[in-house]
Amino acid sequence: MTALKLGVAGVGVMGRNHARVAADMREFDLTSVFDPDGVTADGVAAAYEATAYTDLDAFAASGIDAAVVATPNRFHADTAVALLERGIHVLVEKPIAPTVEEAQRIIDAARANNRVLMIGHVERFNPAVETVKRAIADDEIISIQITRVGPFPPRMGEVGVVIDLAVHDIDIIRHLTGAEMSDVQSLLGHTHASREDSALLQFRMDNGVIAHITTNWVTPYKTRTLQVATKSRFVVADLITRQVTEYFGQQPDGSYSTRMLNSWPNEPLKKELEAFATAIASGQTPAVTGEDGLRNLEVALRCLAE
């Protein structure tokens, strides 16, 4: 496969990570970097022998085949639509957009221009999540519980924990169950911030599975755990260490057998970018579609409106 000429729009924390990973991939030739801050754009471009742009139109006209949009969320729609209308395939970092209307604009632009649109829900590609999905594939899920907590990130300026953190887990729950949230209940806390910095979210899926997300920016250490209860087993995954443990074969005395499940040490962001490249090359539906991004956003906004 000929390497796709790739640009990264917005090279803050996440955009820099995309640039770092893509620069080492055979699927991509990182040629262009866009950021309104010239010093930032120049610095990242120089690190990867790319060309820096501070003007979006010039970036879109730079000859790139594909682009990652990692700008602040409020710029996602305008940036993605401008690129899609130039015939450029686009991966938009999560969440897809601030509003349902802007998300739909992006989806419509991708469809009108017959371009690949993928949403960067990187936890889909966490090896531990993939291991859990394989482990429960032939079983009936009863419940899912996810804990995603940690200290306040200084980089955060526009959104609260529901949009920044819980949207990851909304996507994981939809991914594992193959179902949509029919009932949503939320409790939000505003401890130190103008936006919610803690949230307890509960869901009932349209296939009967119940799910719970605990998330905050008030815990002094990071925890990322996924627990899935099925009819015959209980699977626990640490999404940071990627250790996955399966409890099975409950005995009359209440004890279980346990085993560790293999979780390959892949970098999730690389797997995500590989999936983006594959969708472009094959014409297949991307792993995380624009509609997936829209559904995740809709649920997150419902949580904020409760």
GROMACS .gro file of C-alpha atoms in nm:
model
  306
    1MET     CA    1   0.000   0.000   0.000
    2THR     CA    2   0.134   0.342  -0.096
    3ALA     CA    3   0.177   0.565   0.206
    4LEU     CA    4  -0.100   0.820   0.248
    5LYS     CA    5   0.008   1.181   0.283
    6LEU     CA    6  -0.119   1.277   0.628
    7GLY     CA    7  -0.175   1.609   0.800
    8VAL     CA    8  -0.249   1.676   1.166
    9ALA     CA    9  -0.474   1.973   1.242
   10GLY     CA   10  -0.424   2.098   1.597
   11VAL     CA   11  -0.102   1.989   1.763
   12GLY     CA   12  -0.171   2.026   2.132
   13VAL     CA   13  -0.131   1.720   2.355
   14MET     CA   14  -0.340   1.478   2.148
   15GLY     CA   15  -0.233   1.612   1.811
   16ARG     CA   16   0.133   1.576   1.906
   17ASN     CA   17   0.066   1.214   2.000
   18HIS     CA   18  -0.095   1.150   1.662
   19ALA     CA   19   0.201   1.310   1.486
   20ARG     CA   20   0.450   1.105   1.689
   21VAL     CA   21   0.278   0.774   1.615
   22ALA     CA   22   0.195   0.844   1.250
   23ALA     CA   23   0.552   0.952   1.174
   24ASP     CA   24   0.671   0.596   1.247
   25MET     CA   25   0.399   0.418   1.049
   26ARG     CA   26   0.448   0.278   0.697
   27GLU     CA   27   0.083   0.356   0.618
   28PHE     CA   28   0.139   0.731   0.644
   29ASP     CA   29   0.378   0.999   0.531
   30LEU     CA   30   0.335   1.285   0.776
   31THR     CA   31   0.376   1.588   0.550
   32SER     CA   32   0.172   1.872   0.704
   33VAL     CA   33   0.095   2.019   1.044
   34PHE     CA   34  -0.164   2.291   1.112
   35ASP     CA   35  -0.200   2.501   1.423
   36PRO     CA   36  -0.300   2.870   1.458
   37ASP     CA   37  -0.006   2.909   1.695
   38GLY     CA   38   0.292   2.943   1.465
   39VAL     CA   39   0.550   2.850   1.727
   40THR     CA   40   0.362   2.533   1.812
   41ALA     CA   41   0.311   2.440   1.446
   42ASP     CA   42   0.676   2.505   1.361
   43GLY     CA   43   0.803   2.302   1.656
   44VAL     CA   44   0.600   1.990   1.580
   45ALA     CA   45   0.659   2.014   1.205
   46ALA     CA   46   1.034   2.043   1.255
   47ALA     CA   47   1.039   1.735   1.477
   48TYR     CA   48   0.894   1.522   1.198
   49GLU     CA   49   1.027   1.697   0.887
   50ALA     CA   50   0.679   1.817   0.792
   51THR     CA   51   0.559   2.156   0.668
   52ALA     CA   52   0.392   2.388   0.920
   53TYR     CA   53   0.076   2.585   0.841
   54THR     CA   54  -0.112   2.844   1.044
   55ASP     CA   55  -0.385   2.885   0.780
   56LEU     CA   56  -0.645   2.608   0.744
   57ASP     CA   57  -0.706   2.669   0.373
   58ALA     CA   58  -0.335   2.641   0.297
   59PHE     CA   59  -0.316   2.323   0.505
   60ALA     CA   60  -0.614   2.174   0.317
   61ALA     CA   61  -0.449   2.262  -0.015
   62SER     CA   62  -0.114   2.108   0.080
   63GLY     CA   63  -0.176   1.783  -0.109
   64ILE     CA   64  -0.264   1.563   0.187
   65ASP     CA   65  -0.481   1.253   0.138
   66ALA     CA   66  -0.596   1.229   0.499
   67ALA     CA   67  -0.599   1.434   0.817
   68VAL     CA   68  -0.640   1.400   1.190
   69VAL     CA   69  -0.849   1.677   1.347
   70ALA     CA   70  -0.726   1.728   1.704
   71THR     CA   71  -0.819   2.093   1.744
   72PRO     CA   72  -1.020   2.214   2.046
   73ASN     CA   73  -1.369   2.067   2.026
   74ARG     CA   74  -1.538   2.393   1.926
   75PHE     CA   75  -1.339   2.392   1.599
   76HIS     CA   76  -1.402   2.028   1.504
   77ALA     CA   77  -1.695   2.088   1.270
   78ASP     CA   78  -1.551   2.380   1.074
   79THR     CA   79  -1.212   2.211   1.041
   80ALA     CA   80  -1.344   1.866   0.948
   81VAL     CA   81  -1.599   1.997   0.699
   82ALA     CA   82  -1.340   2.218   0.527
   83LEU     CA   83  -1.111   1.916   0.485
   84LEU     CA   84  -1.384   1.677   0.374
   85GLU     CA   85  -1.502   1.926   0.112
   86ARG     CA   86  -1.148   1.927  -0.029
   87GLY     CA   87  -1.171   1.548  -0.072
   88ILE     CA   88  -0.957   1.465   0.232
   89HIS     CA   89  -1.033   1.163   0.453
   90VAL     CA   90  -1.071   1.267   0.817
   91LEU     CA   91  -1.024   1.118   1.163
   92VAL     CA   92  -1.184   1.350   1.421
   93GLU     CA   93  -1.071   1.321   1.782
   94LYS     CA   94  -1.345   1.247   2.034
   95PRO     CA   95  -1.594   1.388   2.101
   96ILE     CA   96  -1.702   1.435   1.741
   97ALA     CA   97  -1.832   1.790   1.807
   98PRO     CA   98  -1.985   2.008   2.081
   99THR     CA   99  -2.342   1.973   1.949
  100VAL     CA  100  -2.555   1.719   1.765
  101GLU     CA  101  -2.608   1.969   1.483
  102GLU     CA  102  -2.235   2.016   1.428
  103ALA     CA  103  -2.177   1.641   1.444
  104GLN     CA  104  -2.439   1.592   1.174
  105ARG     CA  105  -2.269   1.857   0.959
  106ILE     CA  106  -1.948   1.654   0.966
  107ILE     CA  107  -2.130   1.328   0.887
  108ASP     CA  108  -2.319   1.490   0.600
  109ALA     CA  109  -1.998   1.637   0.454
  110ALA     CA  110  -1.826   1.298   0.461
  111ARG     CA  111  -2.120   1.135   0.288
  112ALA     CA  112  -2.156   1.412   0.026
  113ASN     CA  113  -1.788   1.391  -0.064
  114ASN     CA  114  -1.758   1.012  -0.036
  115ARG     CA  115  -1.473   1.037   0.214
  116VAL     CA  116  -1.388   0.820   0.515
  117LEU     CA  117  -1.489   0.973   0.847
  118MET     CA  118  -1.364   0.801   1.160
  119ILE     CA  119  -1.395   0.919   1.520
  120GLY     CA  120  -1.100   0.889   1.758
  121HIS     CA  121  -1.247   0.686   2.044
  122VAL     CA  122  -0.907   0.540   2.119
  123GLU     CA  123  -1.019   0.313   2.407
  124ARG     CA  124  -1.187   0.090   2.146
  125PHE     CA  125  -0.831  -0.007   2.054
  126ASN     CA  126  -0.705  -0.064   2.407
  127PRO     CA  127  -0.581  -0.427   2.408
  128ALA     CA  128  -0.756  -0.484   2.741
  129VAL     CA  129  -1.093  -0.380   2.596
  130GLU     CA  130  -1.035  -0.608   2.298
  131THR     CA  131  -0.948  -0.895   2.534
  132VAL     CA  132  -1.265  -0.842   2.736
  133LYS     CA  133  -1.475  -0.835   2.420
  134ARG     CA  134  -1.328  -1.169   2.309
  135ALA     CA  135  -1.377  -1.321   2.654
  136ILE     CA  136  -1.748  -1.240   2.669
  137ALA     CA  137  -1.828  -1.295   2.301
  138ASP     CA  138  -2.036  -1.610   2.352
  139ASP     CA  139  -2.193  -1.509   2.683
  140GLU     CA  140  -2.489  -1.301   2.795
  141ILE     CA  141  -2.388  -0.973   2.959
  142ILE     CA  142  -2.569  -0.880   3.279
  143SER     CA  143  -2.393  -0.559   3.378
  144ILE     CA  144  -2.092  -0.337   3.308
  145GLN     CA  145  -1.919  -0.106   3.553
  146ILE     CA  146  -1.644   0.137   3.454
  147THR     CA  147  -1.437   0.360   3.682
  148ARG     CA  148  -1.235   0.640   3.521
  149VAL     CA  149  -1.102   0.882   3.783
  150GLY     CA  150  -0.796   1.096   3.843
  151PRO     CA  151  -0.667   1.445   3.926
  152PHE     CA  152  -0.776   1.755   3.736
  153PRO     CA  153  -0.581   1.788   3.408
  154PRO     CA  154  -0.436   2.140   3.369
  155ARG     CA  155  -0.486   2.119   2.991
  156MET     CA  156  -0.863   2.103   3.029
  157GLY     CA  157  -1.040   2.428   2.950
  158GLU     CA  158  -1.372   2.376   2.772
  159VAL     CA  159  -1.559   2.071   2.899
  160GLY     CA  160  -1.628   1.871   3.213
  161VAL     CA  161  -1.574   1.505   3.296
  162VAL     CA  162  -1.876   1.377   3.105
  163ILE     CA  163  -1.755   1.502   2.767
  164ASP     CA  164  -1.383   1.456   2.837
  165LEU     CA  165  -1.382   1.121   3.020
  166ALA     CA  166  -1.719   0.947   3.033
  167VAL     CA  167  -1.766   0.965   2.655
  168HIS     CA  168  -1.486   0.704   2.632
  169ASP     CA  169  -1.686   0.469   2.850
  170ILE     CA  170  -2.017   0.536   2.679
  171ASP     CA  171  -1.845   0.416   2.363
  172ILE     CA  172  -1.696   0.109   2.537
  173ILE     CA  173  -2.038   0.010   2.673
  174ARG     CA  174  -2.202   0.046   2.331
  175HIS     CA  175  -1.913  -0.146   2.174
  176LEU     CA  176  -1.928  -0.438   2.419
  177THR     CA  177  -2.307  -0.472   2.423
  178GLY     CA  178  -2.386  -0.391   2.060
  179ALA     CA  179  -2.681  -0.197   2.202
  180GLU     CA  180  -2.794   0.160   2.262
  181MET     CA  181  -2.872   0.340   2.588
  182SER     CA  182  -3.250   0.352   2.636
  183ASP     CA  183  -3.256   0.487   2.994
  184VAL     CA  184  -3.008   0.742   3.133
  185GLN     CA  185  -2.969   0.865   3.493
  186SER     CA  186  -2.694   1.097   3.609
  187LEU     CA  187  -2.567   1.268   3.922
  188LEU     CA  188  -2.318   1.549   3.862
  189GLY     CA  189  -2.088   1.723   4.110
  190HIS     CA  190  -1.919   2.063   4.089
  191THR     CA  191  -1.648   2.050   4.351
  192HIS     CA  192  -1.385   2.298   4.236
  193ALA     CA  193  -1.464   2.371   3.873
  194SER     CA  194  -1.719   2.572   3.677
  195ARG     CA  195  -1.803   2.252   3.491
  196GLU     CA  196  -1.889   1.917   3.646
  197ASP     CA  197  -1.580   1.746   3.786
  198SER     CA  198  -1.747   1.430   3.913
  199ALA     CA  199  -2.028   1.219   3.774
  200LEU     CA  200  -2.216   0.899   3.850
  201LEU     CA  201  -2.392   0.776   3.536
  202GLN     CA  202  -2.632   0.484   3.507
  203PHE     CA  203  -2.779   0.328   3.195
  204ARG     CA  204  -3.014   0.057   3.083
  205MET     CA  205  -2.938  -0.068   2.735
  206ASP     CA  206  -3.213  -0.154   2.490
  207ASN     CA  207  -3.115  -0.522   2.527
  208GLY     CA  208  -3.159  -0.513   2.905
  209VAL     CA  209  -2.793  -0.478   3.013
  210ILE     CA  210  -2.739  -0.231   3.296
  211ALA     CA  211  -2.424  -0.019   3.309
  212HIS     CA  212  -2.262   0.227   3.549
  213ILE     CA  213  -1.984   0.483   3.503
  214THR     CA  214  -1.798   0.653   3.789
  215THR     CA  215  -1.577   0.937   3.673
  216ASN     CA  216  -1.411   1.241   3.830
  217TRP     CA  217  -1.123   1.484   3.845
  218VAL     CA  218  -1.102   1.482   4.225
  219THR     CA  219  -0.919   1.154   4.287
  220PRO     CA  220  -0.544   1.214   4.344
  221TYR     CA  221  -0.443   0.910   4.135
  222LYS     CA  222  -0.555   0.765   3.802
  223THR     CA  223  -0.776   0.458   3.793
  224ARG     CA  224  -0.920   0.305   3.477
  225THR     CA  225  -1.109  -0.020   3.540
  226LEU     CA  226  -1.368  -0.213   3.344
  227GLN     CA  227  -1.579  -0.487   3.506
  228VAL     CA  228  -1.822  -0.704   3.310
  229ALA     CA  229  -2.060  -0.955   3.469
  230THR     CA  230  -2.209  -1.223   3.246
  231LYS     CA  231  -2.422  -1.531   3.309
  232SER     CA  232  -2.113  -1.748   3.354
  233ARG     CA  233  -1.816  -1.524   3.438
  234PHE     CA  234  -1.689  -1.196   3.578
  235VAL     CA  235  -1.413  -1.019   3.386
  236VAL     CA  236  -1.203  -0.736   3.530
  237ALA     CA  237  -0.967  -0.524   3.322
  238ASP     CA  238  -0.721  -0.254   3.423
  239LEU     CA  239  -0.714  -0.024   3.122
  240ILE     CA  240  -0.382   0.130   3.229
  241THR     CA  241  -0.176  -0.186   3.302
  242ARG     CA  242  -0.393  -0.384   3.052
  243GLN     CA  243  -0.413  -0.674   3.295
  244VAL     CA  244  -0.733  -0.877   3.248
  245THR     CA  245  -0.861  -1.134   3.497
  246GLU     CA  246  -1.148  -1.376   3.443
  247TYR     CA  247  -1.345  -1.531   3.731
  248PHE     CA  248  -1.546  -1.837   3.632
  249GLY     CA  249  -1.685  -2.173   3.749
  250GLN     CA  250  -1.855  -2.062   4.069
  251GLN     CA  251  -1.863  -2.343   4.328
  252PRO     CA  252  -2.137  -2.420   4.584
  253ASP     CA  253  -1.927  -2.252   4.853
  254GLY     CA  254  -1.922  -1.928   4.650
  255SER     CA  255  -1.560  -1.957   4.535
  256TYR     CA  256  -1.446  -1.905   4.175
  257SER     CA  257  -1.165  -2.024   3.955
  258THR     CA  258  -0.952  -1.745   3.810
  259ARG     CA  259  -0.720  -1.702   3.516
  260MET     CA  260  -0.526  -1.421   3.357
  261LEU     CA  261  -0.615  -1.343   2.995
  262ASN     CA  262  -0.356  -1.240   2.737
  263SER     CA  263  -0.365  -0.871   2.644
  264TRP     CA  264  -0.118  -0.782   2.370
  265PRO     CA  265   0.105  -0.476   2.435
  266ASN     CA  266  -0.014  -0.275   2.135
  267GLU     CA  267  -0.026   0.104   2.141
  268PRO     CA  268  -0.397   0.192   2.110
  269LEU     CA  269  -0.332   0.510   1.910
  270LYS     CA  270  -0.129   0.314   1.654
  271LYS     CA  271  -0.407   0.055   1.622
  272GLU     CA  272  -0.657   0.337   1.574
  273LEU     CA  273  -0.450   0.500   1.299
  274GLU     CA  274  -0.397   0.161   1.133
  275ALA     CA  275  -0.775   0.113   1.130
  276PHE     CA  276  -0.815   0.458   0.972
  277ALA     CA  277  -0.563   0.372   0.700
  278THR     CA  278  -0.731   0.036   0.636
  279ALA     CA  279  -1.073   0.197   0.596
  280ILE     CA  280  -0.930   0.440   0.341
  281ALA     CA  281  -0.746   0.170   0.146
  282SER     CA  282  -1.028  -0.087   0.150
  283GLY     CA  283  -1.335   0.133   0.132
  284GLN     CA  284  -1.476  -0.059   0.429
  285THR     CA  285  -1.676   0.106   0.706
  286PRO     CA  286  -1.433   0.249   0.965
  287ALA     CA  287  -1.410   0.088   1.308
  288VAL     CA  288  -1.566   0.392   1.477
  289THR     CA  289  -1.808   0.569   1.243
  290GLY     CA  290  -1.937   0.923   1.245
  291GLU     CA  291  -2.271   0.780   1.357
  292ASP     CA  292  -2.094   0.612   1.653
  293GLY     CA  293  -1.948   0.949   1.747
  294LEU     CA  294  -2.291   1.110   1.719
  295ARG     CA  295  -2.457   0.842   1.935
  296ASN     CA  296  -2.187   0.879   2.203
  297LEU     CA  297  -2.228   1.257   2.200
  298GLU     CA  298  -2.607   1.233   2.224
  299VAL     CA  299  -2.580   1.010   2.532
  300ALA     CA  300  -2.323   1.239   2.695
  301LEU     CA  301  -2.547   1.541   2.636
  302ARG     CA  302  -2.842   1.350   2.784
  303CYS     CA  303  -2.631   1.287   3.094
  304LEU     CA  304  -2.560   1.660   3.124
  305ALA     CA  305  -2.927   1.746   3.078
  306GLU     CA  306  -3.060   1.505   3.341
   0.00000   0.00000   0.00000
